[in-house]
CSV table of C-alpha atoms in Angstrom, one decimal:
chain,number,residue,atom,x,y,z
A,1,UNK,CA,20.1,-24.7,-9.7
A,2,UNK,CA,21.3,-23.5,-12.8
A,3,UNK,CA,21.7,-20.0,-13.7
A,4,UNK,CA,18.6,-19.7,-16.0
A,5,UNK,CA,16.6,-20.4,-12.9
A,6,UNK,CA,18.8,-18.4,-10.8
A,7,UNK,CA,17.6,-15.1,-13.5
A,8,UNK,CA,14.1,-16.2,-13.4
A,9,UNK,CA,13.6,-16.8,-9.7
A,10,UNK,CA,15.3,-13.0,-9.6
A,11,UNK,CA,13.2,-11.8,-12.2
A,12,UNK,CA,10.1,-13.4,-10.6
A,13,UNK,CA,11.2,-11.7,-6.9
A,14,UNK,CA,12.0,-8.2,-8.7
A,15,UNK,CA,7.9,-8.4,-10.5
A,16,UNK,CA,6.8,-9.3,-7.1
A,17,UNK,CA,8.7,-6.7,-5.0
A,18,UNK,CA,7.3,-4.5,-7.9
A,19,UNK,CA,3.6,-5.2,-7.3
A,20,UNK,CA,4.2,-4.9,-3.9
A,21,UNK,CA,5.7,-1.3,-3.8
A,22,UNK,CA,2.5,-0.9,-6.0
A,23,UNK,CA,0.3,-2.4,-3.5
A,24,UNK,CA,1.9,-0.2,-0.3
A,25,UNK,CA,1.1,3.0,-2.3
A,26,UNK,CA,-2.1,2.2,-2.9
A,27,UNK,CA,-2.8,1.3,1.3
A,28,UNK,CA,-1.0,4.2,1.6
A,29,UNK,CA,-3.5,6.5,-0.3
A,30,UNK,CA,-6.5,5.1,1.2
A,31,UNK,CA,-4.9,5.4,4.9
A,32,UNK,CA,-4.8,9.0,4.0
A,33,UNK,CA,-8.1,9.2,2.7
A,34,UNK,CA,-9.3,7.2,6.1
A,35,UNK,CA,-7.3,9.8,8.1
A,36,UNK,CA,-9.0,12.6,6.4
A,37,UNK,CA,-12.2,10.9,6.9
A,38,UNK,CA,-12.1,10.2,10.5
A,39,UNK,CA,-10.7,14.0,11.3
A,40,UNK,CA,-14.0,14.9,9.4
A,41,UNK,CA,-15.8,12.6,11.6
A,42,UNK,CA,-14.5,13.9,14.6
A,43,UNK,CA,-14.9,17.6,13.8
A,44,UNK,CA,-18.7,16.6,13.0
A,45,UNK,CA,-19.0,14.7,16.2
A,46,UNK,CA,-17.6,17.9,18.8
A,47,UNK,CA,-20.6,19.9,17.1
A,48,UNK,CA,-22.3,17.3,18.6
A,49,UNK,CA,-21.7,18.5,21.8
């Protein structure tokens, strides 16, 4: 391997890792939204009762 292809392949992982962090935030915001969502549910459901 010579050190062009060295860069890109590090390049390549960095764009990756990159679109990953961007990916994790984005789980990350709908977990919370999910959270919120089932706290709502549950507050709804002991009314319920």
């Amino acid at each position: 391997m010579n050190e062009q292809n060295i860069l890109d392949a590090i390049n390549n992982l960095a764009s990756e890792t990159e679109k990953l962090r961007i990916e994790v935030s984005e789980l990350k915001k709908l977990n919370a939204e999910l959270k919120t969502q089932v706290y709502e549910l549950k507050e709804y459901v002991s009314t319920l009762d």
